PDB file of C-alpha atoms in Angstrom:
ATOM      1  CA  MET X   1      25.831  -4.614 -76.066  1.00 64.00           C
ATOM      2  CA  THR X   2      28.815  -3.432 -78.339  1.00 73.00           C
ATOM      3  CA  GLN X   3      26.791  -3.414 -81.685  1.00 92.00           C
ATOM      4  CA  PHE X   4      22.998  -1.190 -82.263  1.00 96.00           C
ATOM      5  CA  PRO X   5      19.871  -2.950 -82.367  1.00 96.00           C
ATOM      6  CA  GLN X   6      18.504  -3.653 -85.406  1.00 95.00           C
ATOM      7  CA  THR X   7      14.996  -2.192 -84.650  1.00 96.00           C
ATOM      8  CA  ILE X   8      12.791   0.470 -86.131  1.00 94.00           C
ATOM      9  CA  HIS X   9      14.183   2.544 -83.190  1.00 95.00           C
ATOM     10  CA  PHE X  10      17.964   2.249 -84.903  1.00 96.00           C
ATOM     11  CA  THR X  11      17.802   1.612 -88.263  1.00 96.00           C
ATOM     12  CA  GLY X  12      16.706   4.159 -91.370  1.00 95.00           C
ATOM     13  CA  THR X  13      16.573   7.290 -90.362  1.00 92.00           C
ATOM     14  CA  ASN X  14      17.089   6.328 -87.006  1.00 94.00           C
ATOM     15  CA  THR X  15      20.594   5.792 -87.732  1.00 95.00           C
ATOM     16  CA  PRO X  16      23.282   6.387 -85.065  1.00 96.00           C
ATOM     17  CA  ILE X  17      25.859   8.721 -86.629  1.00 93.00           C
ATOM     18  CA  GLY X  18      27.807   9.720 -83.470  1.00 94.00           C
ATOM     19  CA  VAL X  19      29.076  12.395 -84.657  1.00 95.00           C
ATOM     20  CA  GLU X  20      30.336  16.392 -84.103  1.00 97.00           C
ATOM     21  CA  TRP X  21      30.717  18.188 -87.256  1.00 97.00           C
ATOM     22  CA  SER X  22      30.066  21.876 -88.933  1.00 98.00           C
ATOM     23  CA  ALA X  23      31.173  23.470 -92.409  1.00 98.00           C
ATOM     24  CA  ARG X  24      31.074  26.680 -93.278  1.00 97.00           C
ATOM     25  CA  ASN X  25      29.756  28.225 -96.650  1.00 97.00           C
ATOM     26  CA  LEU X  26      26.917  25.242 -97.122  1.00 97.00           C
ATOM     27  CA  ASP X  27      26.089  24.904-100.806  1.00 97.00           C
ATOM     28  CA  VAL X  28      22.739  27.602-101.260  1.00 95.00           C
ATOM     29  CA  ILE X  29      19.954  26.253-104.028  1.00 95.00           C
ATOM     30  CA  GLY X  30      18.918  29.573-105.098  1.00 94.00           C
ATOM     31  CA  THR X  31      19.000  33.074-103.049  1.00 93.00           C
ATOM     32  CA  ILE X  32      18.073  32.976 -99.868  1.00 94.00           C
ATOM     33  CA  PRO X  33      15.710  36.233 -98.814  1.00 94.00           C
ATOM     34  CA  GLU X  34      17.762  39.235 -97.250  1.00 92.00           C
ATOM     35  CA  GLU X  35      15.094  39.088 -94.305  1.00 94.00           C
ATOM     36  CA  ILE X  36      16.407  35.258 -93.549  1.00 95.00           C
ATOM     37  CA  ASP X  37      19.024  36.630 -91.390  1.00 95.00           C
ATOM     38  CA  GLY X  38      20.187  34.403 -87.498  1.00 96.00           C
ATOM     39  CA  ALA X  39      20.173  31.185 -86.232  1.00 97.00           C
ATOM     40  CA  PHE X  40      17.188  27.760 -86.893  1.00 97.00           C
ATOM     41  CA  PHE X  41      18.372  25.115 -83.523  1.00 98.00           C
ATOM     42  CA  ARG X  42      17.103  22.091 -84.120  1.00 97.00           C
ATOM     43  CA  ALA X  43      17.252  19.191 -81.727  1.00 97.00           C
ATOM     44  CA  VAL X  44      18.628  15.860 -83.378  1.00 93.00           C
ATOM     45  CA  PRO X  45      18.346  12.186 -80.712  1.00 95.00           C
ATOM     46  CA  ASP X  46      21.518  10.667 -81.705  1.00 97.00           C
ATOM     47  CA  PRO X  47      22.531   8.125 -78.823  1.00 97.00           C
ATOM     48  CA  ALA X  48      26.047   7.885 -78.455  1.00 97.00           C
ATOM     49  CA  MET X  49      26.675   4.420 -76.928  1.00 97.00           C
ATOM     50  CA  ALA X  50      24.706   1.009 -77.763  1.00 97.00           C
ATOM     51  CA  PRO X  51      22.001   0.329 -75.343  1.00 97.00           C
ATOM     52  CA  ILE X  52      21.925  -2.392 -72.331  1.00 96.00           C
ATOM     53  CA  PHE X  53      18.741  -3.578 -73.298  1.00 96.00           C
ATOM     54  CA  GLU X  54      17.276  -4.789 -77.161  1.00 95.00           C
ATOM     55  CA  ASP X  55      14.459  -2.869 -76.547  1.00 93.00           C
ATOM     56  CA  GLU X  56      15.472  -0.389 -75.737  1.00 95.00           C
ATOM     57  CA  VAL X  57      13.673   3.290 -77.931  1.00 94.00           C
ATOM     58  CA  ALA X  58      14.730   6.167 -80.115  1.00 94.00           C
ATOM     59  CA  LEU X  59      13.630   8.272 -77.380  1.00 95.00           C
ATOM     60  CA  SER X  60      15.495   7.482 -74.965  1.00 96.00           C
ATOM     61  CA  ALA X  61      19.342   8.354 -77.995  1.00 97.00           C
ATOM     62  CA  ASP X  62      21.699  11.050 -75.985  1.00 98.00           C
ATOM     63  CA  GLY X  63      20.413  14.705 -77.618  1.00 98.00           C
ATOM     64  CA  MET X  64      22.123  17.385 -80.263  1.00 98.00           C
ATOM     65  CA  VAL X  65      21.421  20.366 -80.781  1.00 98.00           C
ATOM     66  CA  ALA X  66      22.384  21.528 -84.400  1.00 98.00           C
ATOM     67  CA  LYS X  67      22.515  25.049 -85.326  1.00 98.00           C
ATOM     68  CA  PHE X  68      21.983  26.815 -89.271  1.00 98.00           C
ATOM     69  CA  ASP X  69      23.878  29.971 -89.134  1.00 98.00           C
ATOM     70  CA  ILE X  70      22.539  32.423 -91.674  1.00 97.00           C
ATOM     71  CA  ARG X  71      23.651  35.159 -92.357  1.00 94.00           C
ATOM     72  CA  GLY X  72      24.314  37.875 -95.280  1.00 91.00           C
ATOM     73  CA  GLY X  73      22.982  35.026 -97.914  1.00 92.00           C
ATOM     74  CA  THR X  74      25.954  32.284 -96.917  1.00 95.00           C
ATOM     75  CA  VAL X  75      25.062  28.964 -94.557  1.00 97.00           C
ATOM     76  CA  ASP X  76      27.562  28.063 -91.702  1.00 98.00           C
ATOM     77  CA  TYR X  77      26.179  24.906 -89.808  1.00 98.00           C
ATOM     78  CA  ALA X  78      27.421  22.933 -87.087  1.00 98.00           C
ATOM     79  CA  ILE X  79      26.014  19.838 -85.015  1.00 98.00           C
ATOM     80  CA  LYS X  80      27.418  19.422 -81.537  1.00 98.00           C
ATOM     81  CA  TYR X  81      26.134  16.940 -78.102  1.00 98.00           C
ATOM     82  CA  VAL X  82      24.386  18.335 -75.550  1.00 98.00           C
ATOM     83  CA  GLU X  83      26.789  17.279 -72.794  1.00 98.00           C
ATOM     84  CA  THR X  84      24.325  16.435 -70.085  1.00 98.00           C
ATOM     85  CA  GLU X  85      25.439  14.177 -66.693  1.00 98.00           C
ATOM     86  CA  ARG X  86      24.242  11.434 -68.241  1.00 98.00           C
ATOM     87  CA  TYR X  87      26.458  11.174 -71.916  1.00 98.00           C
ATOM     88  CA  LEU X  88      29.677  12.513 -69.555  1.00 98.00           C
ATOM     89  CA  LEU X  89      29.881   9.524 -67.548  1.00 98.00           C
ATOM     90  CA  GLU X  90      28.948   7.102 -70.578  1.00 98.00           C
ATOM     91  CA  LYS X  91      31.980   9.161 -72.551  1.00 98.00           C
ATOM     92  CA  GLU X  92      34.121   8.388 -70.097  1.00 98.00           C
ATOM     93  CA  ALA X  93      33.098   5.177 -69.466  1.00 98.00           C
ATOM     94  CA  ARG X  94      32.610   4.241 -73.040  1.00 96.00           C
ATOM     95  CA  THR X  95      29.676   2.284 -72.670  1.00 97.00           C
ATOM     96  CA  ALA X  96      26.309   2.865 -71.698  1.00 98.00           C
ATOM     97  CA  LEU X  97      25.546   2.774 -68.330  1.00 98.00           C
ATOM     98  CA  PHE X  98      21.998   3.910 -67.848  1.00 98.00           C
ATOM     99  CA  GLY X  99      18.756   1.372 -68.935  1.00 97.00           C
ATOM    100  CA  ARG X 100      15.339   0.791 -69.336  1.00 96.00           C
ATOM    101  CA  TYR X 101      13.796   4.447 -71.427  1.00 96.00           C
ATOM    102  CA  ARG X 102      12.675   6.303 -68.017  1.00 97.00           C
ATOM    103  CA  ASN X 103      13.601   3.587 -65.889  1.00 98.00           C
ATOM    104  CA  PRO X 104      16.805   4.405 -63.304  1.00 98.00           C
ATOM    105  CA  TYR X 105      15.918   0.745 -61.657  1.00 98.00           C
ATOM    106  CA  THR X 106      17.256  -0.784 -64.988  1.00 98.00           C
ATOM    107  CA  ASP X 107      20.381   1.696 -64.252  1.00 98.00           C
ATOM    108  CA  ASP X 108      23.761   0.513 -64.087  1.00 98.00           C
ATOM    109  CA  PRO X 109      24.861   1.044 -59.716  1.00 98.00           C
ATOM    110  CA  SER X 110      27.365   2.793 -60.170  1.00 98.00           C
ATOM    111  CA  VAL X 111      24.657   6.490 -61.761  1.00 98.00           C
ATOM    112  CA  ALA X 112      22.471   5.660 -59.360  1.00 97.00           C
ATOM    113  CA  GLY X 113      20.956   8.901 -58.202  1.00 96.00           C
ATOM    114  CA  LYS X 114      22.513  10.518 -61.596  1.00 98.00           C
ATOM    115  CA  ASP X 115      20.256  13.059 -63.815  1.00 98.00           C
ATOM    116  CA  ARG X 116      18.776  10.178 -66.811  1.00 98.00           C
ATOM    117  CA  THR X 117      17.199  13.097 -68.647  1.00 98.00           C
ATOM    118  CA  VAL X 118      19.071  13.537 -72.634  1.00 98.00           C
ATOM    119  CA  ALA X 119      17.849  16.919 -73.485  1.00 98.00           C
ATOM    120  CA  ASN X 120      16.694  15.548 -77.157  1.00 98.00           C
ATOM    121  CA  THR X 121      13.433  16.688 -77.466  1.00 98.00           C
ATOM    122  CA  THR X 122      13.170  20.650 -78.286  1.00 97.00           C
ATOM    123  CA  PRO X 123      15.341  24.139 -78.286  1.00 98.00           C
ATOM    124  CA  VAL X 124      13.398  27.016 -76.246  1.00 98.00           C
ATOM    125  CA  TRP X 125      14.787  30.132 -76.590  1.00 98.00           C
ATOM    126  CA  HIS X 126      14.128  32.276 -74.599  1.00 98.00           C
ATOM    127  CA  GLY X 127      14.991  35.057 -72.482  1.00 96.00           C
ATOM    128  CA  GLY X 128      18.350  35.633 -74.170  1.00 96.00           C
ATOM    129  CA  ARG X 129      19.317  31.250 -73.286  1.00 97.00           C
ATOM    130  CA  LEU X 130      19.411  28.671 -75.601  1.00 98.00           C
ATOM    131  CA  LEU X 131      18.221  25.802 -73.439  1.00 98.00           C
ATOM    132  CA  MET X 132      17.730  22.584 -74.605  1.00 98.00           C
ATOM    133  CA  THR X 133      14.614  20.571 -73.547  1.00 98.00           C
ATOM    134  CA  LYS X 134      12.871  16.736 -72.383  1.00 98.00           C
ATOM    135  CA  GLU X 135      10.558  16.660 -69.958  1.00 98.00           C
ATOM    136  CA  ASP X 136      12.184  13.861 -67.521  1.00 97.00           C
ATOM    137  CA  GLY X 137      14.322  16.193 -66.149  1.00 98.00           C
ATOM    138  CA  LEU X 138      15.649  20.153 -66.556  1.00 98.00           C
ATOM    139  CA  GLY X 139      16.687  21.865 -69.620  1.00 98.00           C
ATOM    140  CA  TYR X 140      20.625  22.185 -70.519  1.00 98.00           C
ATOM    141  CA  GLU X 141      21.608  25.777 -71.559  1.00 98.00           C
ATOM    142  CA  VAL X 142      23.436  26.079 -74.327  1.00 98.00           C
ATOM    143  CA  ASP X 143      25.595  28.785 -76.140  1.00 98.00           C
ATOM    144  CA  PRO X 144      24.450  29.621 -78.956  1.00 98.00           C
ATOM    145  CA  GLU X 145      27.420  30.293 -80.729  1.00 97.00           C
ATOM    146  CA  THR X 146      29.664  27.997 -80.063  1.00 97.00           C
ATOM    147  CA  LEU X 147      27.130  25.599 -78.565  1.00 98.00           C
ATOM    148  CA  GLU X 148      29.433  23.936 -75.943  1.00 98.00           C
ATOM    149  CA  THR X 149      26.826  23.323 -73.235  1.00 98.00           C
ATOM    150  CA  ILE X 150      26.835  25.293 -70.612  1.00 98.00           C
ATOM    151  CA  GLY X 151      24.340  23.398 -67.879  1.00 98.00           C
ATOM    152  CA  ARG X 152      21.604  21.998 -66.480  1.00 98.00           C
ATOM    153  CA  PHE X 153      19.522  25.807 -65.683  1.00 98.00           C
ATOM    154  CA  ASP X 154      16.837  25.941 -62.740  1.00 97.00           C
ATOM    155  CA  TYR X 155      16.756  29.916 -62.849  1.00 97.00           C
ATOM    156  CA  TYR X 156      19.298  30.015 -60.093  1.00 95.00           C
ATOM    157  CA  GLY X 157      17.690  27.345 -57.443  1.00 97.00           C
ATOM    158  CA  ALA X 158      14.465  28.951 -58.626  1.00 98.00           C
ATOM    159  CA  LEU X 159      12.822  26.703 -59.728  1.00 98.00           C
ATOM    160  CA  LYS X 160      11.462  23.825 -57.634  1.00 98.00           C
ATOM    161  CA  SER X 161      10.427  21.549 -59.858  1.00 98.00           C
ATOM    162  CA  GLU X 162      12.848  18.046 -61.070  1.00 98.00           C
ATOM    163  CA  THR X 163      10.977  18.482 -64.769  1.00 98.00           C
ATOM    164  CA  PHE X 164      10.588  20.872 -67.391  1.00 98.00           C
ATOM    165  CA  THR X 165       8.587  20.352 -70.123  1.00 98.00           C
ATOM    166  CA  ALA X 166      10.201  20.073 -73.533  1.00 97.00           C
ATOM    167  CA  HIS X 167       7.094  22.268 -75.551  1.00 97.00           C
ATOM    168  CA  PRO X 168       6.701  25.794 -73.681  1.00 98.00           C
ATOM    169  CA  ARG X 169       4.296  28.390 -74.996  1.00 97.00           C
ATOM    170  CA  ILE X 170       5.360  32.116 -75.185  1.00 97.00           C
ATOM    171  CA  ASP X 171       3.379  34.885 -75.200  1.00 97.00           C
ATOM    172  CA  PRO X 172       4.541  36.924 -78.617  1.00 95.00           C
ATOM    173  CA  GLU X 173       3.271  40.068 -77.001  1.00 95.00           C
ATOM    174  CA  THR X 174       4.693  39.939 -73.553  1.00 96.00           C
ATOM    175  CA  GLY X 175       6.973  37.693 -74.809  1.00 98.00           C
ATOM    176  CA  GLU X 176       6.365  35.693 -71.445  1.00 98.00           C
ATOM    177  CA  MET X 177       6.684  32.048 -71.443  1.00 98.00           C
ATOM    178  CA  PHE X 178       4.530  29.538 -69.559  1.00 98.00           C
ATOM    179  CA  PHE X 179       5.878  26.147 -68.688  1.00 98.00           C
ATOM    180  CA  PHE X 180       4.925  23.243 -66.896  1.00 98.00           C
ATOM    181  CA  GLY X 181       6.874  19.581 -65.263  1.00 98.00           C
ATOM    182  CA  TYR X 182       4.779  16.674 -64.681  1.00 98.00           C
ATOM    183  CA  GLU X 183       6.085  14.089 -62.247  1.00 98.00           C
ATOM    184  CA  ALA X 184       7.710  17.292 -60.458  1.00 98.00           C
ATOM    185  CA  GLY X 185       8.010  15.496 -57.208  1.00 98.00           C
ATOM    186  CA  GLY X 186       9.247  12.213 -58.836  1.00 97.00           C
ATOM    187  CA  LEU X 187       8.715   8.670 -60.364  1.00 97.00           C
ATOM    188  CA  ALA X 188       5.766   8.565 -61.275  1.00 98.00           C
ATOM    189  CA  SER X 189       4.183  11.189 -58.619  1.00 98.00           C
ATOM    190  CA  LEU X 190       1.334  13.374 -59.859  1.00 98.00           C
ATOM    191  CA  ASP X 191       2.597  16.648 -59.055  1.00 98.00           C
ATOM    192  CA  VAL X 192       2.277  19.335 -62.021  1.00 98.00           C
ATOM    193  CA  ALA X 193       4.681  22.369 -62.021  1.00 98.00           C
ATOM    194  CA  TYR X 194       2.992  25.276 -63.450  1.00 98.00           C
ATOM    195  CA  GLY X 195       5.702  27.917 -64.547  1.00 98.00           C
ATOM    196  CA  ILE X 196       6.194  31.775 -65.930  1.00 98.00           C
ATOM    197  CA  ALA X 197       8.987  33.957 -66.954  1.00 98.00           C
ATOM    198  CA  ASP X 198       9.085  36.681 -67.553  1.00 98.00           C
ATOM    199  CA  LYS X 199      10.199  38.064 -70.932  1.00 98.00           C
ATOM    200  CA  ASP X 200      13.625  38.422 -69.471  1.00 97.00           C
ATOM    201  CA  GLY X 201      13.538  34.935 -68.170  1.00 97.00           C
ATOM    202  CA  ASN X 202      13.159  35.481 -64.717  1.00 97.00           C
ATOM    203  CA  LEU X 203      11.198  32.995 -62.408  1.00 98.00           C
ATOM    204  CA  ILE X 204       8.078  34.619 -61.182  1.00 98.00           C
ATOM    205  CA  SER X 205       5.429  32.284 -60.407  1.00 98.00           C
ATOM    206  CA  GLU X 206       5.784  28.719 -59.772  1.00 98.00           C
ATOM    207  CA  GLN X 207       2.617  27.293 -58.306  1.00 98.00           C
ATOM    208  CA  TRP X 208       2.242  22.468 -57.615  1.00 98.00           C
ATOM    209  CA  PHE X 209      -0.901  20.988 -58.659  1.00 98.00           C
ATOM    210  CA  LYS X 210      -1.670  16.613 -58.561  1.00 98.00           C
ATOM    211  CA  GLN X 211      -3.291  15.542 -62.003  1.00 98.00           C
ATOM    212  CA  PRO X 212      -5.806  13.037 -61.625  1.00 97.00           C
ATOM    213  CA  TYR X 213      -3.387  10.201 -62.874  1.00 98.00           C
ATOM    214  CA  CYS X 214      -0.020  10.081 -63.518  1.00 98.00           C
ATOM    215  CA  SER X 215       0.131  10.617 -66.956  1.00 98.00           C
ATOM    216  CA  THR X 216       2.467  11.722 -69.857  1.00 96.00           C
ATOM    217  CA  ILE X 217       1.545  14.954 -70.005  1.00 97.00           C
ATOM    218  CA  HIS X 218       3.877  16.338 -72.835  1.00 97.00           C
ATOM    219  CA  ASP X 219       2.018  19.614 -73.978  1.00 97.00           C
ATOM    220  CA  PHE X 220      -0.521  22.117 -73.297  1.00 98.00           C
ATOM    221  CA  THR X 221      -1.589  25.411 -74.057  1.00 97.00           C
ATOM    222  CA  ILE X 222      -2.515  28.790 -73.384  1.00 97.00           C
ATOM    223  CA  THR X 223      -5.116  31.396 -74.703  1.00 97.00           C
ATOM    224  CA  GLU X 224      -4.583  35.434 -73.350  1.00 95.00           C
ATOM    225  CA  THR X 225      -6.819  34.147 -70.514  1.00 96.00           C
ATOM    226  CA  TYR X 226      -6.090  30.620 -69.385  1.00 98.00           C
ATOM    227  CA  ALA X 227      -4.422  27.731 -69.429  1.00 98.00           C
ATOM    228  CA  VAL X 228      -5.286  24.800 -70.287  1.00 98.00           C
ATOM    229  CA  PHE X 229      -3.625  20.778 -69.700  1.00 98.00           C
ATOM    230  CA  PRO X 230      -5.416  17.804 -71.523  1.00 97.00           C
ATOM    231  CA  ILE X 231      -4.423  14.703 -69.828  1.00 98.00           C
ATOM    232  CA  PHE X 232      -4.411  10.760 -71.248  1.00 98.00           C
ATOM    233  CA  PRO X 233      -4.669   7.694 -69.769  1.00 98.00           C
ATOM    234  CA  THR X 234      -0.930   6.759 -70.778  1.00 98.00           C
ATOM    235  CA  THR X 235       0.380   6.278 -67.004  1.00 98.00           C
ATOM    236  CA  ALA X 236       3.223   5.351 -65.255  1.00 97.00           C
ATOM    237  CA  ASP X 237       3.263   2.690 -62.242  1.00 97.00           C
ATOM    238  CA  LEU X 238       6.251   2.921 -59.979  1.00 97.00           C
ATOM    239  CA  ASP X 239       5.588  -0.852 -58.671  1.00 97.00           C
ATOM    240  CA  ARG X 240       6.228  -1.742 -62.540  1.00 97.00           C
ATOM    241  CA  LEU X 241       8.977   0.785 -62.892  1.00 97.00           C
ATOM    242  CA  LYS X 242      10.847  -0.757 -59.977  1.00 98.00           C
ATOM    243  CA  ALA X 243      10.163  -4.529 -61.716  1.00 97.00           C
ATOM    244  CA  GLY X 244      11.924  -3.408 -64.734  1.00 96.00           C
ATOM    245  CA  GLY X 245       8.976  -2.634 -66.479  1.00 95.00           C
ATOM    246  CA  ALA X 246       8.338  -0.110 -68.790  1.00 95.00           C
ATOM    247  CA  HIS X 247       7.836   3.611 -67.789  1.00 97.00           C
ATOM    248  CA  TRP X 248       4.602   3.608 -69.545  1.00 97.00           C
ATOM    249  CA  ALA X 249       1.379   1.665 -70.323  1.00 97.00           C
ATOM    250  CA  HIS X 250      -1.636   2.845 -72.083  1.00 97.00           C
ATOM    251  CA  GLN X 251      -4.676   2.250 -70.376  1.00 97.00           C
ATOM    252  CA  GLN X 252      -7.577   1.882 -72.267  1.00 97.00           C
ATOM    253  CA  ASP X 253     -10.557   2.094 -70.011  1.00 96.00           C
ATOM    254  CA  LEU X 254      -9.174   4.757 -68.647  1.00 97.00           C
ATOM    255  CA  GLU X 255     -10.937   8.574 -69.120  1.00 98.00           C
ATOM    256  CA  SER X 256      -9.305  11.150 -70.144  1.00 98.00           C
ATOM    257  CA  TRP X 257      -9.803  14.448 -68.699  1.00 98.00           C
ATOM    258  CA  VAL X 258      -8.389  18.296 -69.552  1.00 97.00           C
ATOM    259  CA  GLY X 259      -7.690  20.837 -66.630  1.00 98.00           C
ATOM    260  CA  ILE X 260      -8.848  24.760 -67.045  1.00 97.00           C
ATOM    261  CA  MET X 261      -7.198  27.595 -64.723  1.00 98.00           C
ATOM    262  CA  PRO X 262      -6.725  31.743 -64.731  1.00 97.00           C
ATOM    263  CA  ARG X 263      -3.120  31.426 -66.886  1.00 96.00           C
ATOM    264  CA  TYR X 264      -1.687  34.261 -63.626  1.00 97.00           C
ATOM    265  CA  GLY X 265      -4.388  32.436 -60.942  1.00 97.00           C
ATOM    266  CA  LYS X 266      -3.758  29.953 -58.590  1.00 98.00           C
ATOM    267  CA  VAL X 267      -4.015  26.509 -59.046  1.00 98.00           C
ATOM    268  CA  GLU X 268      -7.185  25.906 -56.800  1.00 97.00           C
ATOM    269  CA  ASP X 269      -8.881  27.468 -59.450  1.00 96.00           C
ATOM    270  CA  MET X 270      -8.461  25.044 -61.912  1.00 98.00           C
ATOM    271  CA  ARG X 271     -11.801  23.025 -62.583  1.00 97.00           C
ATOM    272  CA  TRP X 272     -11.405  19.979 -64.175  1.00 98.00           C
ATOM    273  CA  PHE X 273     -13.835  17.999 -67.365  1.00 97.00           C
ATOM    274  CA  LYS X 274     -14.212  14.734 -67.945  1.00 97.00           C
ATOM    275  CA  GLY X 275     -13.466  13.687 -71.219  1.00 96.00           C
ATOM    276  CA  PRO X 276     -13.670   9.821 -73.496  1.00 96.00           C
ATOM    277  CA  LYS X 277     -12.223   7.207 -71.945  1.00 97.00           C
ATOM    278  CA  GLY X 278      -8.298   5.899 -73.753  1.00 97.00           C
ATOM    279  CA  VAL X 279      -7.844   8.601 -76.287  1.00 98.00           C
ATOM    280  CA  SER X 280      -4.512   9.918 -76.977  1.00 97.00           C
ATOM    281  CA  ALA X 281      -2.780  13.063 -78.103  1.00 97.00           C
ATOM    282  CA  PHE X 282       0.633  14.126 -77.760  1.00 96.00           C
ATOM    283  CA  HIS X 283       0.949  18.027 -79.516  1.00 96.00           C
ATOM    284  CA  PHE X 284      -2.106  20.215 -79.569  1.00 96.00           C
ATOM    285  CA  LEU X 285      -2.755  23.022 -82.771  1.00 94.00           C
ATOM    286  CA  ASN X 286      -3.890  25.913 -80.721  1.00 93.00           C
ATOM    287  CA  ALA X 287      -6.740  27.165 -78.159  1.00 96.00           C
ATOM    288  CA  TYR X 288      -8.637  29.971 -77.843  1.00 97.00           C
ATOM    289  CA  ASP X 289     -11.016  32.220 -76.188  1.00 97.00           C
ATOM    290  CA  ASP X 290     -14.274  32.321 -77.152  1.00 96.00           C
ATOM    291  CA  GLY X 291     -16.899  34.002 -74.353  1.00 93.00           C
ATOM    292  CA  ASP X 292     -17.349  31.413 -71.824  1.00 89.00           C
ATOM    293  CA  LEU X 293     -15.978  29.060 -74.093  1.00 95.00           C
ATOM    294  CA  VAL X 294     -11.965  27.736 -74.643  1.00 96.00           C
ATOM    295  CA  HIS X 295     -11.904  26.797 -78.254  1.00 96.00           C
ATOM    296  CA  LEU X 296      -8.853  23.385 -77.662  1.00 95.00           C
ATOM    297  CA  ASP X 297      -7.884  22.119 -81.749  1.00 95.00           C
ATOM    298  CA  VAL X 298      -5.855  18.711 -81.452  1.00 94.00           C
ATOM    299  CA  CYS X 299      -5.908  15.110 -83.740  1.00 94.00           C
ATOM    300  CA  LEU X 300      -7.811  13.059 -81.043  1.00 95.00           C
ATOM    301  CA  SER X 301      -6.701   9.008 -81.575  1.00 96.00           C
ATOM    302  CA  ASP X 302      -8.931   6.414 -80.051  1.00 96.00           C
ATOM    303  CA  THR X 303      -5.327   4.676 -78.051  1.00 97.00           C
ATOM    304  CA  CYS X 304      -1.691   5.588 -77.948  1.00 96.00           C
ATOM    305  CA  ALA X 305       0.469   6.376 -80.756  1.00 92.00           C
ATOM    306  CA  PHE X 306       3.182   4.607 -79.586  1.00 91.00           C
ATOM    307  CA  GLY X 307       3.518   1.063 -79.488  1.00 90.00           C
ATOM    308  CA  PHE X 308       5.739   0.591 -76.359  1.00 90.00           C
ATOM    309  CA  MET X 309       3.403   2.924 -74.523  1.00 92.00           C
ATOM    310  CA  ARG X 310       0.511   1.235 -75.914  1.00 89.00           C
ATOM    311  CA  GLU X 311       1.623  -2.340 -74.241  1.00 80.00           C
ATOM    312  CA  ALA X 312       3.653  -1.863 -71.679  1.00 73.00           C
TER     313      ALA X 312
END
């Protein structure tokens, strides 16, 4: 395909830009308060190449990292592609090589076994390190000054999970980061890795457990004493993927679950609580302890919000 499809995923606010850019001394309307002094980073999905398939989705877009540098009331701006393995391979080929959203069986044979993540969802700042993340792979470290890509980050080989969530949680008192990866052991696996990094960015714990079925665990929460893993029935199926189909399909008649374990405990202490059928949520507002109770604040929908995930 030489042009982008004229679908909702590539038009309107999803229109591809494909430009790396920087500017100094942006116009400021009003006055920036003195206490705002530093950098604001954001993730910007923007496909560098037109997709192989007409029905591709915006979530497959290449990641760009954008930076607003705010110093002494002035603002500089820069935006740059995250040079993932996938981005560099397609840049060299000058064409798309990776197929449908999170389905390696639809890729060009030349990229078999290559890293498919586009690192397009969330910038994570922890332990003096900036990571660009997407839940289908490991984060990519980016230089916070130049926005140059340093490379895929696996805690110097210590992290065994193949994936890293785009929504880790950082304790504001201890500085520790709590995170997880689902499909940690490979495509459509039930493996979930639960990890903790100390305030300096060193991996101090990684434990694996099985979820009830292979769901898209986009987010989770922590309280002062617990880690909380909500599971909703948007599921992956390896046979469907091998047939060239969608990674996700929502199973309306399947129960939801919530797994709760001590956040410094063992995964063997996980307790599972069954929830209503067919419900869905992607982000969570908060969770907190109240005696023997754990409160989870979440807006549930009665089905999956993404059409392309709802019906495979």
